[in-house]
Structure formats: C-alpha cells, structure tokens
Amino acid sequence: MQHNKYLKWLAVAATIGMLFILIGGALVTKTDSGLGCGRNWPDCNGSLIPQEITTAVLIEFSHRLVTGVVSFFIVALVVWTWLKLGHIKEVKFLGFNAVFFLVLQALIGAAQVLWGQGDFILALHFGISLISFTAVLLLALIVFEVDQKFDADKVFIDKKLKWNIIGVTIYSYLVVYTGALVRHTDASLVCPDWPLCRNNEPFSLPYNMYEWVQMGHRLAVLVIFIWIAIITWHVVKNYKEQRVIYWGWIIAFIIVILQIAAGMLVVLTKLNLIVALLHSLLISLLFGLFCYMILLVYRSNQNQK
C-alpha cells in the first residue's frame, strides 16, 4: 500500500509537471522569450546559471529548468509503472510515448534556439509536448485505477461512436496545430473582430496569409464544436447507464465552450497573457480527455471479445 501511495503522488507530480511544461512553452512563445538565453543551449548566455536576469531570461531559463526537473519525474513514473503495472498492456506503450515525445519536444526547442526553425515546424512543438502530457495523464489514470472506479470493464461503445471518437481526436490535433500556427506566425491579432475577421464585411475573403491562418483556425474550431455537440447529444441520449462515457462527453462539451470563449477573449483583450495561457490549458485538457476516450474504445473492444 505504501508503494501505491507514493506511486500516486509521483503520478500527480508528473502530470502537473507536464502541464507546467506545456504552459511554460506557451508562455515562452507568447512573450517572445525564446532567445532569452541567446543562441545557447543547454547553457544560458554562456553560463550554466544566467548572470544577468531579464524577464526574457527568467521565462526561458525557468522553462528549461522545469522541463529538466519534470523529466526526472516522468522517467521515474515510467520505470515504476513498468515494474508494478507492466501486466496492463497500455502501460508500456504509454510510457514509451511519454519519454519519446518529451525528448523530441526538447530537441525541437533546442534546435530552435541554436539554429532557428520555420513557423510551420515550430507549430509542431506544442503538439508534440501535448502527446507526452497525454501519455503521462493516462498513466496517472491507470495508477489511480480510474477504469475500475467507473466500471470500464463493462463499457460498450457502438461502432458509430467509436469512429466519431477516433475521428474527433485526430481532428482535434489538427485544431491544436492551427492554433499553434496562429501564435508562431504572429497572426493572433491580425483580425480585429470576432467571430469574423471584420464583422462589417461578412462576405469578404481574407486579405493575406496571416488572415487565412487566423480564419482557418476559427473555421476548424467551429467544425470541432459542432462535432462535439453532435457526439454529446448522441451520448446523452443513449449512454446514460455508462457514467464514464456520459459524463466524459458532457465535460468535453463544457471544455470546448470555455475554449471558444477564451479564444474570443484573446482577440478582444488584445492578447491578455492570462487568457492566452488559459486557452492553451483548456485545449490540453480537452485533448487529454479525448485520448482517454480512445482508451475506452480499446476497453470496449476487449470487452466485446
């Protein structure tokens, strides 16, 4: 029991730590602090500990420091779960993804500092970190035996819902990428109005690439909102007896509404930092929830067998 208790604490620490990495990366981008330590990595402006502290140095160096510390938590969690829970098929797969994508996002970040990267490559950075976060989150849910608490061994998902869960999860990753592209191309405020780029010109097309990027992201968000609403309506109508499915999709619908509201406020508040970070946090939680639903699809397939 003592081992289980400490393992749970480690799972919580690793999951929260990954959230800090995600939000810290978003903070670096939104404050344009990526070169706070100059073209130096892993040192900062030529020294292991920065000698001159500016806002950009503090943000960039803190992000690197948090990533380094949390990496130890994640590796420890992966090794411990492999040893204690290796009989659960998903554990090794999730553990590999958690470490692999954590290292990959760190290498992309280092490459950006040392040599610079194009906007379309940089937009992948957040998405890669998101995969690592999701893998850690799912490991934590397994450690806390969430499946047993919600009777996942009795979950049955019909074919139509299965394909919608898989489809909306994959599509949500595209939405994440378009949102990251908005940030990295500095297109966040290129459209002065919301929901249209210019509300007084409802039928005009975007004038330039930046407006296309911004409006493409808004269109992608509209599609996912409608898709989630349809899935939620189907689940509420047909899955009242399966709590984990029923409440999971209600929560997903609430999160996507909050996500859209945060996106609107990002524009209306002219990139308020707290709102912008909340926007990143909400999409991270939504994607994590989608991936848990994918895990439940797998559970359903096993139950049918």
PDB file of C-alpha atoms in Angstrom:
ATOM      1  CA  MET A   1       0.000   0.000   0.000  1.00  0.00           C
ATOM      2  CA  GLN A   2       2.887   2.366   0.770  1.00  0.00           C
ATOM      3  CA  HIS A   3       4.308   1.810  -2.697  1.00  0.00           C
ATOM      4  CA  ASN A   4       0.881   2.514  -4.229  1.00  0.00           C
ATOM      5  CA  LYS A   5       0.584   5.710  -2.201  1.00  0.00           C
ATOM      6  CA  TYR A   6       3.971   7.018  -3.333  1.00  0.00           C
ATOM      7  CA  LEU A   7       3.332   5.959  -6.909  1.00  0.00           C
ATOM      8  CA  LYS A   8       0.116   8.005  -6.900  1.00  0.00           C
ATOM      9  CA  TRP A   9       1.952  11.039  -5.584  1.00  0.00           C
ATOM     10  CA  LEU A  10       4.570  10.614  -8.320  1.00  0.00           C
ATOM     11  CA  ALA A  11       1.849  10.282 -10.984  1.00  0.00           C
ATOM     12  CA  VAL A  12       0.218  13.518  -9.788  1.00  0.00           C
ATOM     13  CA  ALA A  13       3.565  15.342  -9.713  1.00  0.00           C
ATOM     14  CA  ALA A  14       4.495  14.152 -13.226  1.00  0.00           C
ATOM     15  CA  THR A  15       1.093  15.113 -14.662  1.00  0.00           C
ATOM     16  CA  ILE A  16       1.091  18.580 -13.100  1.00  0.00           C
ATOM     17  CA  GLY A  17       4.718  18.968 -14.136  1.00  0.00           C
ATOM     18  CA  MET A  18       3.853  18.194 -17.754  1.00  0.00           C
ATOM     19  CA  LEU A  19       1.133  20.828 -17.601  1.00  0.00           C
ATOM     20  CA  PHE A  20       3.757  23.320 -16.402  1.00  0.00           C
ATOM     21  CA  ILE A  21       5.949  22.349 -19.367  1.00  0.00           C
ATOM     22  CA  LEU A  22       3.046  22.901 -21.776  1.00  0.00           C
ATOM     23  CA  ILE A  23       2.014  26.228 -20.273  1.00  0.00           C
ATOM     24  CA  GLY A  24       5.646  27.279 -19.856  1.00  0.00           C
ATOM     25  CA  GLY A  25       6.293  26.640 -23.541  1.00  0.00           C
ATOM     26  CA  ALA A  26       3.216  28.662 -24.432  1.00  0.00           C
ATOM     27  CA  LEU A  27       4.440  31.449 -22.128  1.00  0.00           C
ATOM     28  CA  VAL A  28       7.831  31.487 -23.859  1.00  0.00           C
ATOM     29  CA  THR A  29       6.115  31.835 -27.244  1.00  0.00           C
ATOM     30  CA  LYS A  30       3.533  34.411 -26.178  1.00  0.00           C
ATOM     31  CA  THR A  31       6.137  36.646 -24.501  1.00  0.00           C
ATOM     32  CA  ASP A  32       8.652  36.169 -27.331  1.00  0.00           C
ATOM     33  CA  SER A  33      11.247  34.917 -24.832  1.00  0.00           C
ATOM     34  CA  GLY A  34      12.607  32.044 -26.933  1.00  0.00           C
ATOM     35  CA  LEU A  35      16.013  33.731 -27.294  1.00  0.00           C
ATOM     36  CA  GLY A  36      16.179  34.949 -23.705  1.00  0.00           C
ATOM     37  CA  CYS A  37      19.288  32.811 -23.270  1.00  0.00           C
ATOM     38  CA  GLY A  38      20.654  33.782 -26.679  1.00  0.00           C
ATOM     39  CA  ARG A  39      21.741  31.132 -29.167  1.00  0.00           C
ATOM     40  CA  ASN A  40      22.959  28.977 -26.282  1.00  0.00           C
ATOM     41  CA  TRP A  41      21.709  25.572 -25.162  1.00  0.00           C
ATOM     42  CA  PRO A  42      21.747  23.979 -22.618  1.00  0.00           C
ATOM     43  CA  ASP A  43      23.679  26.880 -21.056  1.00  0.00           C
ATOM     44  CA  CYS A  44      22.141  30.338 -20.863  1.00  0.00           C
ATOM     45  CA  ASN A  45      24.079  33.207 -22.428  1.00  0.00           C
ATOM     46  CA  GLY A  46      27.354  31.336 -21.986  1.00  0.00           C
ATOM     47  CA  SER A  47      26.949  30.200 -18.383  1.00  0.00           C
ATOM     48  CA  LEU A  48      25.140  27.378 -16.624  1.00  0.00           C
ATOM     49  CA  ILE A  49      23.326  29.836 -14.349  1.00  0.00           C
ATOM     50  CA  PRO A  50      22.424  33.145 -16.056  1.00  0.00           C
ATOM     51  CA  GLN A  51      24.429  36.087 -14.723  1.00  0.00           C
ATOM     52  CA  GLU A  52      22.083  38.827 -15.900  1.00  0.00           C
ATOM     53  CA  ILE A  53      18.386  38.293 -15.181  1.00  0.00           C
ATOM     54  CA  THR A  54      15.877  39.924 -17.508  1.00  0.00           C
ATOM     55  CA  THR A  55      12.228  39.000 -17.989  1.00  0.00           C
ATOM     56  CA  ALA A  56      13.026  37.019 -21.142  1.00  0.00           C
ATOM     57  CA  VAL A  57      15.940  35.211 -19.439  1.00  0.00           C
ATOM     58  CA  LEU A  58      13.782  34.374 -16.414  1.00  0.00           C
ATOM     59  CA  ILE A  59      10.964  32.936 -18.538  1.00  0.00           C
ATOM     60  CA  GLU A  60      13.207  30.925 -20.887  1.00  0.00           C
ATOM     61  CA  PHE A  61      15.560  29.650 -18.177  1.00  0.00           C
ATOM     62  CA  SER A  62      12.663  28.733 -15.855  1.00  0.00           C
ATOM     63  CA  HIS A  63      11.047  26.764 -18.690  1.00  0.00           C
ATOM     64  CA  ARG A  64      14.275  24.843 -19.276  1.00  0.00           C
ATOM     65  CA  LEU A  65      14.706  24.213 -15.550  1.00  0.00           C
ATOM     66  CA  VAL A  66      11.132  22.962 -15.108  1.00  0.00           C
ATOM     67  CA  THR A  67      11.487  20.702 -18.154  1.00  0.00           C
ATOM     68  CA  GLY A  68      14.680  19.195 -16.734  1.00  0.00           C
ATOM     69  CA  VAL A  69      13.224  18.541 -13.268  1.00  0.00           C
ATOM     70  CA  VAL A  70       9.919  17.172 -14.566  1.00  0.00           C
ATOM     71  CA  SER A  71      11.798  14.868 -16.944  1.00  0.00           C
ATOM     72  CA  PHE A  72      13.185  13.001 -13.937  1.00  0.00           C
ATOM     73  CA  PHE A  73       9.647  12.628 -12.533  1.00  0.00           C
ATOM     74  CA  ILE A  74       8.380  11.264 -15.832  1.00  0.00           C
ATOM     75  CA  VAL A  75      11.216   8.762 -16.269  1.00  0.00           C
ATOM     76  CA  ALA A  76      10.719   7.602 -12.660  1.00  0.00           C
ATOM     77  CA  LEU A  77       6.967   7.220 -13.248  1.00  0.00           C
ATOM     78  CA  VAL A  78       7.520   5.254 -16.457  1.00  0.00           C
ATOM     79  CA  VAL A  79      10.034   2.872 -14.856  1.00  0.00           C
ATOM     80  CA  TRP A  80       7.888   2.377 -11.741  1.00  0.00           C
ATOM     81  CA  THR A  81       4.703   1.700 -13.699  1.00  0.00           C
ATOM     82  CA  TRP A  82       6.537  -0.736 -15.985  1.00  0.00           C
ATOM     83  CA  LEU A  83       7.728  -2.659 -12.910  1.00  0.00           C
ATOM     84  CA  LYS A  84       4.477  -2.567 -10.912  1.00  0.00           C
ATOM     85  CA  LEU A  85       1.802  -2.385 -13.620  1.00  0.00           C
ATOM     86  CA  GLY A  86       3.548  -3.892 -16.630  1.00  0.00           C
ATOM     87  CA  HIS A  87       0.850  -6.559 -16.875  1.00  0.00           C
ATOM     88  CA  ILE A  88      -1.543  -3.841 -18.114  1.00  0.00           C
ATOM     89  CA  LYS A  89      -0.989  -3.724 -21.875  1.00  0.00           C
ATOM     90  CA  GLU A  90      -1.242   0.047 -22.308  1.00  0.00           C
ATOM     91  CA  VAL A  91       1.352   0.886 -19.638  1.00  0.00           C
ATOM     92  CA  LYS A  92       4.479   0.188 -21.701  1.00  0.00           C
ATOM     93  CA  PHE A  93       3.074   1.873 -24.798  1.00  0.00           C
ATOM     94  CA  LEU A  94       2.120   4.996 -22.834  1.00  0.00           C
ATOM     95  CA  GLY A  95       5.454   5.024 -21.004  1.00  0.00           C
ATOM     96  CA  PHE A  96       7.400   4.888 -24.267  1.00  0.00           C
ATOM     97  CA  ASN A  97       5.333   7.728 -25.763  1.00  0.00           C
ATOM     98  CA  ALA A  98       5.709   9.869 -22.633  1.00  0.00           C
ATOM     99  CA  VAL A  99       9.513   9.705 -22.748  1.00  0.00           C
ATOM    100  CA  PHE A 100       9.952   9.697 -26.536  1.00  0.00           C
ATOM    101  CA  PHE A 101       7.819  12.776 -27.194  1.00  0.00           C
ATOM    102  CA  LEU A 102       9.237  14.583 -24.155  1.00  0.00           C
ATOM    103  CA  VAL A 103      12.745  14.153 -25.585  1.00  0.00           C
ATOM    104  CA  LEU A 104      11.546  15.074 -29.076  1.00  0.00           C
ATOM    105  CA  GLN A 105       9.959  18.342 -27.951  1.00  0.00           C
ATOM    106  CA  ALA A 106      13.117  19.210 -26.015  1.00  0.00           C
ATOM    107  CA  LEU A 107      15.254  18.602 -29.122  1.00  0.00           C
ATOM    108  CA  ILE A 108      12.974  20.769 -31.274  1.00  0.00           C
ATOM    109  CA  GLY A 109      13.189  23.520 -28.656  1.00  0.00           C
ATOM    110  CA  ALA A 110      16.982  23.218 -28.591  1.00  0.00           C
ATOM    111  CA  ALA A 111      17.161  23.295 -32.404  1.00  0.00           C
ATOM    112  CA  GLN A 112      15.074  26.477 -32.433  1.00  0.00           C
ATOM    113  CA  VAL A 113      17.464  28.148 -30.014  1.00  0.00           C
ATOM    114  CA  LEU A 114      20.651  27.014 -31.769  1.00  0.00           C
ATOM    115  CA  TRP A 115      19.691  27.350 -35.434  1.00  0.00           C
ATOM    116  CA  GLY A 116      16.134  28.666 -35.694  1.00  0.00           C
ATOM    117  CA  GLN A 117      13.171  26.890 -37.280  1.00  0.00           C
ATOM    118  CA  GLY A 118      10.358  27.837 -39.652  1.00  0.00           C
ATOM    119  CA  ASP A 119       6.947  28.751 -38.255  1.00  0.00           C
ATOM    120  CA  PHE A 120       5.335  25.598 -39.628  1.00  0.00           C
ATOM    121  CA  ILE A 121       7.917  23.422 -37.832  1.00  0.00           C
ATOM    122  CA  LEU A 122       7.698  25.401 -34.602  1.00  0.00           C
ATOM    123  CA  ALA A 123       3.926  24.959 -34.572  1.00  0.00           C
ATOM    124  CA  LEU A 124       4.553  21.225 -34.050  1.00  0.00           C
ATOM    125  CA  HIS A 125       6.349  21.892 -30.762  1.00  0.00           C
ATOM    126  CA  PHE A 126       3.227  22.369 -28.649  1.00  0.00           C
ATOM    127  CA  GLY A 127       1.509  19.376 -30.267  1.00  0.00           C
ATOM    128  CA  ILE A 128       4.464  17.087 -29.569  1.00  0.00           C
ATOM    129  CA  SER A 129       4.537  18.193 -25.924  1.00  0.00           C
ATOM    130  CA  LEU A 130       0.791  17.556 -25.826  1.00  0.00           C
ATOM    131  CA  ILE A 131       1.277  13.895 -26.781  1.00  0.00           C
ATOM    132  CA  SER A 132       3.769  13.461 -23.944  1.00  0.00           C
ATOM    133  CA  PHE A 133       1.380  15.146 -21.491  1.00  0.00           C
ATOM    134  CA  THR A 134      -1.481  12.906 -22.592  1.00  0.00           C
ATOM    135  CA  ALA A 135       0.610   9.763 -22.178  1.00  0.00           C
ATOM    136  CA  VAL A 136       1.562  10.829 -18.642  1.00  0.00           C
ATOM    137  CA  LEU A 137      -2.065  11.726 -17.860  1.00  0.00           C
ATOM    138  CA  LEU A 138      -3.310   8.309 -18.999  1.00  0.00           C
ATOM    139  CA  LEU A 139      -0.596   6.588 -16.962  1.00  0.00           C
ATOM    140  CA  ALA A 140      -1.788   8.565 -13.937  1.00  0.00           C
ATOM    141  CA  LEU A 141      -5.394   7.499 -14.565  1.00  0.00           C
ATOM    142  CA  ILE A 142      -4.253   3.872 -14.704  1.00  0.00           C
ATOM    143  CA  VAL A 143      -2.308   4.310 -11.443  1.00  0.00           C
ATOM    144  CA  PHE A 144      -5.430   5.734  -9.781  1.00  0.00           C
ATOM    145  CA  GLU A 145      -7.491   2.806 -11.162  1.00  0.00           C
ATOM    146  CA  VAL A 146      -9.999   5.154 -12.755  1.00  0.00           C
ATOM    147  CA  ASP A 147     -11.116   2.332 -15.064  1.00  0.00           C
ATOM    148  CA  GLN A 148     -12.223   0.252 -12.090  1.00  0.00           C
ATOM    149  CA  LYS A 149     -13.961   3.154 -10.383  1.00  0.00           C
ATOM    150  CA  PHE A 150     -16.032   3.844 -13.498  1.00  0.00           C
ATOM    151  CA  ASP A 151     -16.587   0.166 -14.409  1.00  0.00           C
ATOM    152  CA  ALA A 152     -14.631   0.415 -17.660  1.00  0.00           C
ATOM    153  CA  ASP A 153     -14.678  -3.386 -17.861  1.00  0.00           C
ATOM    154  CA  LYS A 154     -18.397  -3.064 -18.624  1.00  0.00           C
ATOM    155  CA  VAL A 155     -18.115  -0.252 -21.165  1.00  0.00           C
ATOM    156  CA  PHE A 156     -19.725  -0.909 -24.523  1.00  0.00           C
ATOM    157  CA  ILE A 157     -19.341   1.658 -27.300  1.00  0.00           C
ATOM    158  CA  ASP A 158     -21.229   1.224 -30.552  1.00  0.00           C
ATOM    159  CA  LYS A 159     -19.398   1.337 -33.880  1.00  0.00           C
ATOM    160  CA  LYS A 160     -20.715   4.776 -34.831  1.00  0.00           C
ATOM    161  CA  LEU A 161     -19.495   6.368 -31.609  1.00  0.00           C
ATOM    162  CA  LYS A 162     -16.141   4.581 -31.834  1.00  0.00           C
ATOM    163  CA  TRP A 163     -15.360   6.083 -35.220  1.00  0.00           C
ATOM    164  CA  ASN A 164     -16.536   9.521 -34.103  1.00  0.00           C
ATOM    165  CA  ILE A 165     -14.265   9.358 -31.036  1.00  0.00           C
ATOM    166  CA  ILE A 166     -11.270   8.375 -33.152  1.00  0.00           C
ATOM    167  CA  GLY A 167     -12.101  10.969 -35.822  1.00  0.00           C
ATOM    168  CA  VAL A 168     -12.651  13.907 -33.466  1.00  0.00           C
ATOM    169  CA  THR A 169      -9.449  13.071 -31.555  1.00  0.00           C
ATOM    170  CA  ILE A 170      -7.351  13.105 -34.724  1.00  0.00           C
ATOM    171  CA  TYR A 171      -9.114  16.241 -35.932  1.00  0.00           C
ATOM    172  CA  SER A 172      -8.565  17.981 -32.572  1.00  0.00           C
ATOM    173  CA  TYR A 173      -4.824  17.576 -33.116  1.00  0.00           C
ATOM    174  CA  LEU A 174      -5.218  19.494 -36.383  1.00  0.00           C
ATOM    175  CA  VAL A 175      -7.061  22.223 -34.467  1.00  0.00           C
ATOM    176  CA  VAL A 176      -4.170  22.354 -31.978  1.00  0.00           C
ATOM    177  CA  TYR A 177      -1.698  22.714 -34.851  1.00  0.00           C
ATOM    178  CA  THR A 178      -3.643  25.549 -36.487  1.00  0.00           C
ATOM    179  CA  GLY A 179      -3.829  27.327 -33.135  1.00  0.00           C
ATOM    180  CA  ALA A 180      -0.061  26.970 -32.656  1.00  0.00           C
ATOM    181  CA  LEU A 181       0.445  28.231 -36.197  1.00  0.00           C
ATOM    182  CA  VAL A 182      -1.577  31.346 -35.347  1.00  0.00           C
ATOM    183  CA  ARG A 183       0.840  32.058 -32.487  1.00  0.00           C
ATOM    184  CA  HIS A 184       4.055  31.336 -34.360  1.00  0.00           C
ATOM    185  CA  THR A 185       3.100  33.378 -37.431  1.00  0.00           C
ATOM    186  CA  ASP A 186       2.086  36.327 -35.219  1.00  0.00           C
ATOM    187  CA  ALA A 187      -1.430  36.162 -36.639  1.00  0.00           C
ATOM    188  CA  SER A 188      -3.229  36.345 -33.276  1.00  0.00           C
ATOM    189  CA  LEU A 189      -4.429  39.937 -33.707  1.00  0.00           C
ATOM    190  CA  VAL A 190      -4.433  40.194 -37.487  1.00  0.00           C
ATOM    191  CA  CYS A 191      -8.245  40.097 -37.421  1.00  0.00           C
ATOM    192  CA  PRO A 192      -9.639  42.938 -35.272  1.00  0.00           C
ATOM    193  CA  ASP A 193     -13.114  41.409 -34.818  1.00  0.00           C
ATOM    194  CA  TRP A 194     -14.737  38.156 -33.711  1.00  0.00           C
ATOM    195  CA  PRO A 195     -16.223  35.789 -34.912  1.00  0.00           C
ATOM    196  CA  LEU A 196     -15.477  37.180 -38.396  1.00  0.00           C
ATOM    197  CA  CYS A 197     -12.223  38.829 -39.324  1.00  0.00           C
ATOM    198  CA  ARG A 198     -14.127  42.061 -39.990  1.00  0.00           C
ATOM    199  CA  ASN A 199     -17.724  41.898 -38.827  1.00  0.00           C
ATOM    200  CA  ASN A 200     -18.716  44.784 -41.084  1.00  0.00           C
ATOM    201  CA  GLU A 201     -17.540  42.787 -44.137  1.00  0.00           C
ATOM    202  CA  PRO A 202     -19.229  39.394 -43.610  1.00  0.00           C
ATOM    203  CA  PHE A 203     -18.644  38.115 -47.150  1.00  0.00           C
ATOM    204  CA  SER A 204     -15.068  39.268 -47.718  1.00  0.00           C
ATOM    205  CA  LEU A 205     -12.260  36.741 -48.047  1.00  0.00           C
ATOM    206  CA  PRO A 206      -9.044  37.028 -46.001  1.00  0.00           C
ATOM    207  CA  TYR A 207      -6.668  39.614 -47.462  1.00  0.00           C
ATOM    208  CA  ASN A 208      -3.347  37.865 -46.771  1.00  0.00           C
ATOM    209  CA  MET A 209      -1.719  34.666 -45.482  1.00  0.00           C
ATOM    210  CA  TYR A 210      -1.970  35.773 -41.835  1.00  0.00           C
ATOM    211  CA  GLU A 211      -5.714  36.311 -42.082  1.00  0.00           C
ATOM    212  CA  TRP A 212      -6.056  32.924 -43.794  1.00  0.00           C
ATOM    213  CA  VAL A 213      -4.177  31.303 -40.899  1.00  0.00           C
ATOM    214  CA  GLN A 214      -6.367  33.055 -38.305  1.00  0.00           C
ATOM    215  CA  MET A 215      -9.669  32.402 -40.048  1.00  0.00           C
ATOM    216  CA  GLY A 216      -8.634  28.846 -40.923  1.00  0.00           C
ATOM    217  CA  HIS A 217      -8.164  28.191 -37.207  1.00  0.00           C
ATOM    218  CA  ARG A 218     -11.544  29.728 -36.368  1.00  0.00           C
ATOM    219  CA  LEU A 219     -13.241  27.582 -39.012  1.00  0.00           C
ATOM    220  CA  ALA A 220     -11.503  24.473 -37.630  1.00  0.00           C
ATOM    221  CA  VAL A 221     -12.768  25.374 -34.138  1.00  0.00           C
ATOM    222  CA  LEU A 222     -16.323  25.829 -35.418  1.00  0.00           C
ATOM    223  CA  VAL A 223     -16.225  22.376 -37.011  1.00  0.00           C
ATOM    224  CA  ILE A 224     -14.958  20.688 -33.847  1.00  0.00           C
ATOM    225  CA  PHE A 225     -17.569  22.496 -31.733  1.00  0.00           C
ATOM    226  CA  ILE A 226     -20.374  21.201 -33.959  1.00  0.00           C
ATOM    227  CA  TRP A 227     -18.836  17.716 -33.999  1.00  0.00           C
ATOM    228  CA  ILE A 228     -18.508  17.568 -30.195  1.00  0.00           C
ATOM    229  CA  ALA A 229     -22.069  18.883 -29.794  1.00  0.00           C
ATOM    230  CA  ILE A 230     -23.418  16.106 -32.051  1.00  0.00           C
ATOM    231  CA  ILE A 231     -21.444  13.422 -30.193  1.00  0.00           C
ATOM    232  CA  THR A 232     -22.571  14.785 -26.813  1.00  0.00           C
ATOM    233  CA  TRP A 233     -26.226  14.777 -27.912  1.00  0.00           C
ATOM    234  CA  HIS A 234     -25.863  11.153 -29.068  1.00  0.00           C
ATOM    235  CA  VAL A 235     -24.192  10.128 -25.792  1.00  0.00           C
ATOM    236  CA  VAL A 236     -26.717  11.898 -23.552  1.00  0.00           C
ATOM    237  CA  LYS A 237     -29.497  10.183 -25.463  1.00  0.00           C
ATOM    238  CA  ASN A 238     -28.017   6.678 -25.489  1.00  0.00           C
ATOM    239  CA  TYR A 239     -25.360   6.267 -22.779  1.00  0.00           C
ATOM    240  CA  LYS A 240     -26.976   7.367 -19.513  1.00  0.00           C
ATOM    241  CA  GLU A 241     -26.169   3.992 -17.936  1.00  0.00           C
ATOM    242  CA  GLN A 242     -22.455   4.273 -18.697  1.00  0.00           C
ATOM    243  CA  ARG A 243     -21.237   7.049 -16.413  1.00  0.00           C
ATOM    244  CA  VAL A 244     -17.703   7.367 -17.758  1.00  0.00           C
ATOM    245  CA  ILE A 245     -18.947   7.897 -21.333  1.00  0.00           C
ATOM    246  CA  TYR A 246     -21.914  10.058 -20.313  1.00  0.00           C
ATOM    247  CA  TRP A 247     -20.030  12.469 -18.061  1.00  0.00           C
ATOM    248  CA  GLY A 248     -16.881  12.374 -20.178  1.00  0.00           C
ATOM    249  CA  TRP A 249     -18.657  13.890 -23.165  1.00  0.00           C
ATOM    250  CA  ILE A 250     -20.607  16.390 -21.104  1.00  0.00           C
ATOM    251  CA  ILE A 251     -17.273  17.602 -19.696  1.00  0.00           C
ATOM    252  CA  ALA A 252     -15.807  17.683 -23.223  1.00  0.00           C
ATOM    253  CA  PHE A 253     -18.692  19.870 -24.393  1.00  0.00           C
ATOM    254  CA  ILE A 254     -18.221  22.255 -21.454  1.00  0.00           C
ATOM    255  CA  ILE A 255     -14.469  22.493 -22.085  1.00  0.00           C
ATOM    256  CA  VAL A 256     -14.904  23.264 -25.795  1.00  0.00           C
ATOM    257  CA  ILE A 257     -17.351  26.071 -24.944  1.00  0.00           C
ATOM    258  CA  LEU A 258     -14.835  27.515 -22.464  1.00  0.00           C
ATOM    259  CA  GLN A 259     -12.096  27.079 -25.069  1.00  0.00           C
ATOM    260  CA  ILE A 260     -14.032  29.080 -27.657  1.00  0.00           C
ATOM    261  CA  ALA A 261     -14.811  31.776 -25.084  1.00  0.00           C
ATOM    262  CA  ALA A 262     -11.113  32.002 -24.174  1.00  0.00           C
ATOM    263  CA  GLY A 263     -10.186  32.251 -27.868  1.00  0.00           C
ATOM    264  CA  MET A 264     -12.670  35.083 -28.294  1.00  0.00           C
ATOM    265  CA  LEU A 265     -11.265  36.894 -25.252  1.00  0.00           C
ATOM    266  CA  VAL A 266      -7.710  36.516 -26.575  1.00  0.00           C
ATOM    267  CA  VAL A 267      -8.769  38.700 -29.512  1.00  0.00           C
ATOM    268  CA  LEU A 268     -10.996  41.122 -27.581  1.00  0.00           C
ATOM    269  CA  THR A 269      -8.432  41.668 -24.783  1.00  0.00           C
ATOM    270  CA  LYS A 270      -5.589  42.090 -27.306  1.00  0.00           C
ATOM    271  CA  LEU A 271      -3.627  39.017 -26.191  1.00  0.00           C
ATOM    272  CA  ASN A 272      -4.105  39.221 -22.438  1.00  0.00           C
ATOM    273  CA  LEU A 273      -1.456  36.797 -21.152  1.00  0.00           C
ATOM    274  CA  ILE A 274      -3.620  35.053 -18.532  1.00  0.00           C
ATOM    275  CA  VAL A 275      -6.428  34.489 -21.027  1.00  0.00           C
ATOM    276  CA  ALA A 276      -3.971  33.231 -23.657  1.00  0.00           C
ATOM    277  CA  LEU A 277      -2.438  30.726 -21.210  1.00  0.00           C
ATOM    278  CA  LEU A 278      -5.922  29.587 -20.153  1.00  0.00           C
ATOM    279  CA  HIS A 279      -6.649  28.990 -23.835  1.00  0.00           C
ATOM    280  CA  SER A 280      -3.628  26.657 -24.043  1.00  0.00           C
ATOM    281  CA  LEU A 281      -4.572  24.889 -20.805  1.00  0.00           C
ATOM    282  CA  LEU A 282      -8.129  24.155 -21.930  1.00  0.00           C
ATOM    283  CA  ILE A 283      -7.116  22.592 -25.248  1.00  0.00           C
ATOM    284  CA  SER A 284      -4.575  20.452 -23.395  1.00  0.00           C
ATOM    285  CA  LEU A 285      -7.271  19.134 -21.049  1.00  0.00           C
ATOM    286  CA  LEU A 286      -9.675  18.551 -23.946  1.00  0.00           C
ATOM    287  CA  PHE A 287      -7.132  16.556 -25.940  1.00  0.00           C
ATOM    288  CA  GLY A 288      -6.262  14.524 -22.852  1.00  0.00           C
ATOM    289  CA  LEU A 289      -9.935  13.714 -22.351  1.00  0.00           C
ATOM    290  CA  PHE A 290     -10.280  12.660 -25.996  1.00  0.00           C
ATOM    291  CA  CYS A 291      -7.326  10.311 -25.646  1.00  0.00           C
ATOM    292  CA  TYR A 292      -8.915   8.743 -22.562  1.00  0.00           C
ATOM    293  CA  MET A 293     -11.995   8.140 -24.683  1.00  0.00           C
ATOM    294  CA  ILE A 294      -9.725   6.365 -27.197  1.00  0.00           C
ATOM    295  CA  LEU A 295      -8.555   4.168 -24.325  1.00  0.00           C
ATOM    296  CA  LEU A 296     -12.193   3.398 -23.533  1.00  0.00           C
ATOM    297  CA  VAL A 297     -12.745   2.418 -27.177  1.00  0.00           C
ATOM    298  CA  TYR A 298      -9.953  -0.118 -26.709  1.00  0.00           C
ATOM    299  CA  ARG A 299     -11.570  -1.300 -23.446  1.00  0.00           C
ATOM    300  CA  SER A 300     -14.879  -1.722 -25.283  1.00  0.00           C
ATOM    301  CA  ASN A 301     -13.233  -3.812 -27.999  1.00  0.00           C
ATOM    302  CA  GLN A 302     -11.656  -6.022 -25.322  1.00  0.00           C
ATOM    303  CA  ASN A 303     -14.983  -6.384 -23.511  1.00  0.00           C
ATOM    304  CA  GLN A 304     -16.713  -7.483 -26.711  1.00  0.00           C
ATOM    305  CA  LYS A 305     -14.095 -10.167 -27.243  1.00  0.00           C
TER     306      LYS A 305
END
